[in-house]
């Protein structure tokens, strides 16, 4: 396919985007469909810890949680991946061996990306060597906002190459892009440059993921699929804390891209505190009663 | 009448969904029905005349059914000439008596009270509206009932400020107003009619449509509870003959009618030579023009709101899509995908997007138009969604390969059926949009502001929406050009339709 001319914009009507989201939020998810969706959401989660004070102990704790989210219900699905900084990849990899749970690593001078490309490439290669199955990169927002689209494109392509077999998630940091047109353009750019997933945010900038931004990105994925037949994944990250929000995101995916995207190969939640709320809701649906938050491990 | 298999599944040309996206196979939403336990529906409703519920003079009643189940909901009294006469007499007496003697501020107070009572009982009204008329609860809950209350609030505010509305004039009420409303937005149309009439100091005799009289009779209970003076609001039920008695009654000062252009013409004919004022809000065949520089995904959503809102039973529906040639294929593909995710079914389910067709008669009419469309060579697309076995349901439908000369492009179908034509230049779009006897509403979709004004000002249409569709507000006037009507409702313009301005 021909590359898009990134100096032009795909028009996005922000009023109508937000209206569409509010209509989708009116879907009422009850009973069996609710339990199904909650379990699906759990299986799509990238359990994340991205703090300066992260320790091997904390990462190990997170891996235990990933493998067995709620001991009282052994049948509950495991999460999709554990997401850590590059220097914690090996710890996570060792503790997730044989579980089928992926290790995702942020890289490329996360969260700002403010380092020379060579450093970011080395960062990526290190994460992959340590055993990362997935790499979450950040784009150069400064270059993007300055209109240097070719540079951003080439950087993504270079990181993709450095990833080798690891899956590449491209973080657009939509909170710094400000308009839906920019979100759309960055999505197109990331997909065409070789990203396997597009991801909203680092979680370090507010606003992080929002539903309207996610809808714009899902529509970009749909258009790319129409043109090329390739399925790109989507990962909203940051700010998704409640099971109710998670269900609303799933409705967005279902009614924009359909059933084929409702799995953890093509959709992920990047979140740290969401898991416990989802677990709490699953237990509520199964037992009919809300449990005390003390019954759920904090990791 | 129950449907037979062949009327429900008409073998139109094979639909080729042409979509690689699959919206059905994983994760279907479970039913999420709104409870109807808390609403009370009586076995039988009488006429509301002079503040009392009275039996019809001839003792005749007609049944009203739920179009989603075909089950009888209740019975309404049939008002005949004698009943119309006593309603008009009551309205005249109230107009000449108490209603004219109280202050304008008190009139406003009654309207505020009605608005608040509607809000308090919003859920009940929404459920009844969906049961009686077939519209999805999402719409009756989020659109019909809140907007009806908003109309009462808006005109309540005007009641004591009429002198400021028309500087230099002395506004006076007209007297007794006969009001006849349609079945597509029963409570909302009642609010459009009653709120400005009362704010201006008139009294009313209102007749709801025979298939959807339930919320009007519930509203009559509100009027009684609100303590309005007897005879200010009279609500009588019946079919076309009752409407004709109202139109032809000698002691009525003004007729306000919303309904089909055919009936509107009959009314205009009967009113010729009389001194009755009238406003008519009639049919439409709205053009929805999408330029290639529009935000396409949002335009697709706009089309969905324009034609599938309220099953397409909307006089201002955007029932003709005119799309610029370069984006036609893409837009149609996206539209088809979007239609696959529409949920058609139980109006009381909170997830339903498209409910039941209002009546058997309308169901037959829409199917007749689909047959005509096919005969005229149209290609038909319908989404694959399942529809209930009982009741009157029609899948959302696109007709492509149609032209200006086709009946389905010229005539109002009043159902979930969209015709799609293409154009190359703005001039061609405007010409096609204006080339109908109607002129009620239209839409322009483009990212370019100047184009909105250029094209919008050349459309012969009462309403032009830009980058949106089917948006209503009590402050905004509404009405048609050409055969879509006479006069305006809503806003300041809506006041002048109920006043003598000396």
Short mmCIF file of C-alpha atoms in Angstrom, two decimals, chain A residues 145 173-183 206-207 213:
data_model
loop_
_atom_site.label_atom_id
_atom_site.label_comp_id
_atom_site.label_asym_id
_atom_site.label_seq_id
_atom_site.Cartn_x
_atom_site.Cartn_y
_atom_site.Cartn_z
CA UNK A 145 4.56 17.96 17.13
CA UNK A 173 1.37 9.33 24.59
CA UNK A 174 -1.91 10.81 23.45
CA UNK A 175 -2.06 13.14 26.43
CA UNK A 176 0.75 15.11 24.80
CA UNK A 177 -0.71 15.07 21.29
CA UNK A 178 -3.77 17.12 22.28
CA UNK A 179 -6.00 16.70 19.21
CA UNK A 180 -7.82 13.67 17.87
CA UNK A 181 -6.35 14.48 14.44
CA UNK A 182 -2.88 14.08 15.91
CA UNK A 183 -3.89 10.84 17.60
CA UNK A 206 -2.35 13.02 32.51
CA UNK A 207 -4.69 12.47 30.78
CA UNK A 213 -8.92 8.59 22.12
#
